[in-house]
Coordinates of C-alpha atoms and ligand atoms in Angstrom, one line a residue:
N1 CA 6.5 22.0 -2.6
A2 CA 9.4 19.8 -3.7
M3 CA 7.8 17.0 -1.6
A4 CA 4.4 17.6 -3.3
N5 CA 6.1 17.4 -6.7
R6 CA 7.8 14.2 -5.9
M7 CA 4.6 12.7 -4.7
L8 CA 2.8 13.8 -7.9
E9 CA 5.6 12.1 -9.9
D10 CA 4.7 8.9 -8.1
L11 CA 1.1 9.0 -9.3
I12 CA 0.2 7.3 -12.5
V13 CA -2.8 8.9 -14.1
L14 CA -5.9 6.7 -14.2
A15 CA -9.0 7.3 -16.2
R16 CA -11.2 5.4 -13.8
G17 CA -11.6 2.6 -11.3
G18 CA -9.3 0.3 -9.5
C19 CA -6.2 1.3 -7.5
T20 CA -3.0 3.1 -7.8
P21 CA -1.1 1.0 -10.3
H22 CA 2.1 -0.6 -9.3
P23 CA 4.7 -1.9 -11.7
V24 CA 6.4 -5.1 -10.6
R25 CA 9.3 -3.0 -9.4
P26 CA 7.2 -1.3 -6.8
H27 CA 6.5 2.3 -7.7
L28 CA 5.8 3.4 -4.3
A29 CA 6.3 6.8 -2.6
S30 CA 8.6 6.9 0.4
T31 CA 6.3 9.4 2.0
P32 CA 4.1 9.6 5.1
V33 CA 0.9 7.6 5.2
L34 CA -1.1 8.4 2.1
P35 CA -4.3 6.9 0.7
E36 CA -4.4 4.9 -2.5
V37 CA -4.9 7.7 -5.0
N38 CA -6.6 7.4 -8.4
T39 CA -7.7 10.3 -10.5
G40 CA -11.1 11.8 -11.1
A41 CA -13.2 11.4 -14.3
S42 CA -11.3 14.3 -15.7
G43 CA -8.2 12.1 -16.2
K44 CA -6.1 14.7 -14.4
A45 CA -4.0 13.5 -11.4
A46 CA -5.7 14.5 -8.2
P47 CA -3.3 16.3 -5.9
P48 CA -2.0 14.2 -3.0
A49 CA -4.1 14.4 0.1
A50 CA -2.8 15.6 3.4
P51 CA -0.9 12.9 5.3
Y52 CA -3.0 10.7 7.6
G53 CA -1.9 9.2 10.8
R54 CA 1.6 9.2 12.1
A55 CA 4.2 10.8 9.8
V56 CA 7.4 8.7 9.4
A57 CA 10.8 10.1 10.4
N58 CA 12.2 12.5 7.9
S59 CA 15.2 10.5 6.7
E60 CA 13.9 10.6 3.2
S61 CA 16.5 12.8 1.6
V62 CA 19.4 10.8 3.0
F63 CA 17.7 7.5 1.9
K64 CA 16.9 8.8 -1.6
D65 CA 20.5 9.9 -2.3
V66 CA 22.0 6.6 -1.4
S67 CA 19.3 4.4 -2.8
E68 CA 19.4 5.7 -6.3
A69 CA 22.7 3.8 -6.8
E70 CA 21.3 0.5 -5.3
A71 CA 19.6 -2.4 -6.9
A72 CA 15.8 -2.8 -6.3
T73 CA 14.9 -5.0 -3.4
T74 CA 13.2 -8.3 -4.4
A75 CA 9.6 -7.6 -3.4
L76 CA 8.6 -11.0 -1.9
W77 CA 5.4 -9.5 -0.3
L78 CA 3.9 -9.3 -3.8
Q79 CA 4.2 -13.1 -4.2
D80 CA 2.1 -14.5 -1.3
T81 CA 0.0 -12.7 1.2
Y82 CA 0.3 -15.7 3.6
A83 CA 4.2 -15.9 3.5
F84 CA 5.3 -14.3 6.7
S85 CA 9.1 -14.7 6.8
N86 CA 12.2 -14.8 4.6
S87 CA 15.9 -15.0 4.9
A88 CA 17.8 -12.0 3.5
R89 CA 21.3 -10.5 3.1
V90 CA 22.0 -7.0 4.4
V91 CA 22.9 -4.7 1.5
R92 CA 23.3 -1.6 3.7
V93 CA 22.8 -0.4 7.2
S94 CA 23.0 3.3 8.0
C95 CA 22.3 5.5 10.9
V96 CA 19.2 7.7 10.5
P97 CA 20.0 11.3 11.6
T98 CA 18.0 12.1 14.8
D99 CA 18.1 15.0 17.2
E100 CA 20.7 14.9 20.1
S101 CA 18.3 14.0 22.8
Q102 CA 17.3 10.8 20.9
K103 CA 20.9 9.9 20.3
E104 CA 21.7 9.6 24.0
N105 CA 19.2 6.7 24.4
S106 CA 19.1 4.9 21.1
R107 CA 19.5 5.4 17.4
K108 CA 17.4 4.6 14.5
W109 CA 18.9 2.6 11.7
E110 CA 17.9 2.1 8.1
V111 CA 18.4 -1.4 6.8
V112 CA 18.3 -2.3 3.1
L113 CA 18.1 -6.0 2.3
D114 CA 18.4 -7.9 -1.0
A115 CA 14.8 -9.3 -0.5
T116 CA 12.0 -8.6 1.9
I117 CA 8.6 -10.0 2.9
F118 CA 7.7 -6.6 4.4
H119 CA 5.1 -4.6 2.5
P120 CA 6.3 -1.0 2.5
Q121 CA 3.8 1.7 3.2
G122 CA 2.1 2.9 0.1
G123 CA -0.9 2.4 -2.2
G124 CA -3.2 3.2 0.7
Q125 CA -1.9 0.3 2.8
P126 CA 0.3 0.6 5.9
S127 CA 3.8 -0.9 6.4
D128 CA 3.8 -4.4 7.7
Q129 CA 4.8 -4.7 11.3
G130 CA 7.3 -7.3 12.6
Q131 CA 11.0 -7.9 13.4
L132 CA 14.4 -8.4 11.9
A133 CA 16.2 -11.2 13.6
A134 CA 19.8 -12.4 13.7
D135 CA 21.9 -14.5 16.1
G136 CA 19.2 -14.7 18.7
R137 CA 18.6 -11.0 18.7
E138 CA 15.5 -9.2 17.3
W139 CA 14.8 -5.6 16.3
R140 CA 11.3 -4.3 15.9
V141 CA 10.6 -2.8 12.5
L142 CA 9.3 0.7 13.0
A143 CA 8.6 1.7 9.4
V144 CA 9.1 0.2 5.9
R145 CA 9.6 2.5 2.9
A146 CA 10.2 2.0 -0.8
S147 CA 12.1 4.4 -3.0
K148 CA 10.9 5.2 -6.5
S149 CA 13.6 2.8 -7.8
G150 CA 12.2 0.0 -5.6
V151 CA 14.8 0.0 -2.9
V152 CA 13.1 -1.0 0.4
S153 CA 14.4 0.3 3.7
H154 CA 13.4 -1.1 7.2
E155 CA 13.7 1.3 10.1
I156 CA 14.8 -0.2 13.4
E157 CA 16.0 1.1 16.7
H158 CA 19.3 0.0 18.2
E159 CA 21.4 1.4 21.1
G160 CA 25.0 2.4 20.7
A161 CA 27.1 4.1 18.0
A162 CA 28.0 0.9 16.1
P163 CA 25.5 -0.7 13.7
P164 CA 23.8 -3.8 15.0
F165 CA 25.1 -5.9 12.1
A166 CA 27.2 -5.4 9.0
A167 CA 26.5 -5.5 5.2
G168 CA 26.6 -9.1 4.1
A169 CA 25.0 -10.4 7.3
I170 CA 22.1 -12.8 6.9
L171 CA 18.9 -11.8 8.7
T172 CA 15.4 -13.2 9.1
C173 CA 12.5 -11.0 8.3
K174 CA 9.4 -11.8 10.4
V175 CA 6.1 -10.2 9.6
D176 CA 3.4 -10.0 12.2
E177 CA 0.8 -12.5 10.9
G178 CA -2.2 -10.9 12.5
F179 CA -1.4 -7.4 11.3
R180 CA -0.7 -8.7 7.7
C181 CA -4.0 -10.6 7.6
E182 CA -5.9 -7.6 8.9
A183 CA -4.2 -5.4 6.3
A184 CA -5.2 -7.8 3.6
R185 CA -8.8 -8.0 4.7
L186 CA -9.0 -4.2 4.8
H187 CA -7.4 -3.7 1.4
S188 CA -9.5 -6.5 -0.3
G189 CA -12.5 -5.0 1.5
G190 CA -11.8 -1.7 -0.3
H191 CA -11.8 -3.4 -3.6
L192 CA -15.0 -5.3 -2.7
L193 CA -16.7 -1.9 -2.0
D194 CA -15.9 -0.9 -5.7
V195 CA -17.6 -4.1 -6.8
A196 CA -20.6 -3.5 -4.6
M197 CA -20.9 0.1 -5.8
Q198 CA -21.1 -1.1 -9.4
A199 CA -23.6 -3.8 -8.4
C200 CA -25.8 -1.0 -6.8
G201 CA -25.7 0.8 -10.2
C202 CA -23.6 3.6 -8.6
D203 CA -21.2 4.5 -11.4
I204 CA -19.1 7.2 -9.6
K205 CA -15.5 6.4 -10.0
P206 CA -13.1 5.4 -7.1
T207 CA -10.4 8.0 -6.6
K208 CA -8.7 7.1 -3.3
G209 CA -8.4 4.1 -1.0
Y210 CA -7.3 4.4 2.6
H211 CA -7.0 0.9 3.9
F212 CA -5.9 1.7 7.5
S213 CA -7.6 0.7 10.7
P214 CA -9.3 2.6 12.2
G215 CA -10.8 5.0 9.6
A216 CA -10.7 3.0 6.4
Y217 CA -12.5 4.5 3.4
V218 CA -12.8 4.6 -0.3
E219 CA -13.5 7.9 -2.0
Y220 CA -15.4 8.3 -5.2
A221 CA -15.5 11.3 -7.6
G222 CA -18.9 12.8 -7.6
K223 CA -21.6 13.8 -5.1
L224 CA -24.7 11.9 -4.1
G225 CA -27.8 13.5 -2.6
A226 CA -28.6 12.9 1.1
E227 CA -31.5 10.6 0.3
E228 CA -29.4 8.7 -2.2
R229 CA -26.6 8.2 0.4
E230 CA -29.0 7.1 3.0
A231 CA -30.6 4.5 0.7
L232 CA -27.2 3.3 -0.5
V233 CA -25.9 2.2 2.9
P234 CA -28.1 -0.9 3.3
Q235 CA -27.9 -1.8 -0.4
L236 CA -24.1 -1.7 -0.3
Q237 CA -24.1 -3.7 3.0
A238 CA -26.3 -6.4 1.4
H239 CA -24.1 -6.6 -1.7
V240 CA -20.9 -6.8 0.3
E241 CA -22.3 -9.5 2.5
A242 CA -23.4 -11.5 -0.6
L243 CA -20.0 -11.2 -2.2
I244 CA -18.3 -12.4 1.0
A245 CA -20.7 -15.3 1.3
Q246 CA -20.0 -16.3 -2.3
N247 CA -16.3 -16.7 -1.4
L248 CA -15.2 -15.5 -4.8
P249 CA -11.5 -16.0 -5.7
T250 CA -8.8 -13.3 -6.0
S251 CA -6.3 -13.7 -8.8
V252 CA -3.0 -11.9 -9.2
Q253 CA -1.1 -11.7 -12.5
T254 CA 1.7 -9.7 -14.0
L255 CA 1.4 -8.6 -17.6
P256 CA 2.8 -6.0 -20.0
A257 CA 1.0 -2.8 -19.9
R258 CA -0.1 -3.1 -23.5
Q259 CA -2.3 -6.1 -22.4
L260 CA -4.2 -4.1 -19.8
S261 CA -6.9 -3.3 -22.3
Q262 CA -8.0 -7.0 -22.1
L263 CA -8.5 -7.1 -18.4
C264 CA -9.2 -3.5 -17.4
P265 CA -9.8 -1.5 -20.5
S266 CA -10.5 1.7 -18.6
M267 CA -6.9 1.7 -17.3
A268 CA -5.2 1.0 -20.7
A269 CA -5.2 4.6 -21.7
N270 CA -2.9 5.4 -18.8
F271 CA -0.2 3.2 -20.3
S272 CA -0.7 4.0 -23.9
S273 CA 2.7 5.7 -24.5
P274 CA 5.1 3.4 -26.4
S275 CA 7.7 3.6 -23.6
D276 CA 5.1 2.0 -21.2
A277 CA 4.0 -0.8 -23.5
D278 CA 6.3 -3.5 -22.0
K279 CA 6.2 -2.2 -18.4
P280 CA 5.2 -5.1 -16.2
I281 CA 2.0 -4.3 -14.3
R282 CA 0.6 -6.3 -11.4
V283 CA -3.1 -6.8 -11.8
V284 CA -5.3 -7.9 -8.9
T285 CA -8.7 -9.3 -9.9
L286 CA -11.1 -9.5 -6.9
A287 CA -14.7 -10.7 -7.2
G288 CA -14.4 -10.2 -11.0
L289 CA -13.1 -6.6 -10.9
A290 CA -9.5 -6.1 -12.2
G291 CA -7.2 -3.3 -11.4
P292 CA -3.4 -2.6 -11.1
C293 CA -2.5 -2.9 -7.4
G294 CA 0.6 -3.6 -5.3
G295 CA -1.2 -4.6 -2.1
T296 CA -1.5 -7.8 -0.2
H297 CA -4.9 -9.4 -0.7
V298 CA -7.0 -12.3 0.6
R299 CA -7.3 -15.4 -1.6
H300 CA -11.1 -15.5 -1.4
T301 CA -13.7 -12.9 -0.4
G302 CA -14.8 -15.2 2.4
E303 CA -11.6 -14.5 4.2
I304 CA -12.7 -10.9 4.7
G305 CA -15.2 -12.4 7.2
R306 CA -17.3 -9.3 7.6
L307 CA -17.3 -5.8 6.3
V308 CA -19.4 -3.1 7.9
I309 CA -20.3 0.1 6.0
D310 CA -20.0 2.8 8.6
G311 CA -21.4 5.6 6.6
I312 CA -21.4 7.6 3.4
K313 CA -20.5 11.3 3.4
T314 CA -20.0 14.1 0.9
K315 CA -16.4 15.5 1.0
G316 CA -16.3 18.5 -1.3
K317 CA -16.9 17.1 -4.8
A318 CA -16.3 13.5 -3.6
T319 CA -18.3 10.8 -1.8
R320 CA -16.5 8.9 0.9
V321 CA -17.7 5.4 2.0
S322 CA -16.2 4.5 5.4
Y323 CA -16.0 0.9 6.5
H324 CA -14.3 -1.5 8.9
T325 CA -13.7 -5.2 8.8
Ligands
ZN401 ZN1 -5.6 -2.0 -4.2

């Protein structure tokens, strides 16, 4: 229950459309894999969905206690989808508690850097994959998490009782280019579905995005009849293909929350409290549709290449559109 409450705290209420909003200091849950979550038309926050895929190691409580005193990590992944490496200084490296059998072979370590190119898991998008490298050695990054205060930790495996490097050491972060680009195509594809749904005259509101492969989907609040769903698949497919063929640009900008009403008026109500007015919000506009988002996106819709609508199903009171790129 405490976990559920923390996850709820991480949700910002949306009235409609777009994605889970991310302030510039990434407001991402350090939780297992979760879809991008918006709210229904009621304006109430939807409860977090059950975790999907592999749950990350439960080092969260340890990480949270330490990280609250640390400065936020510079979030380089927000700046350029196609930048795949950076040099960074180690702020902290600490052993992740594991059970005894694991300790005999190797240990997991949590590495906090001053800046990182790794996208942490959150907002419906998985952690980037890749390596940390120093002095000719490399460690595969197993998971990347961001705390509520924006401290990003990289989990690596390293044999022995001593840490692989010390605080102050300079490392190179290397993100797997293929995985990053596929994640961008999938996430941008989810936004493109929202555009195509509107183009089809389907005004049910997006509530969740799960931009993982396989099994990507966007969920919308409201039900469609069986015939409507069947007819919608080819229409959506045609609109998506047209939007990709038009090679429409993506733009990313950061603006104070009070200016959201100009770009995405439907979101503005969620940042209407005076304390939010100056909060910097990252807004992604893809194929003309703007929404707060912390994901990595393609520069033009043509880079998505292809997007196949796998099907449309009713899930309780929601409609789920499944797709792959
Ligand atoms: Zn998004």
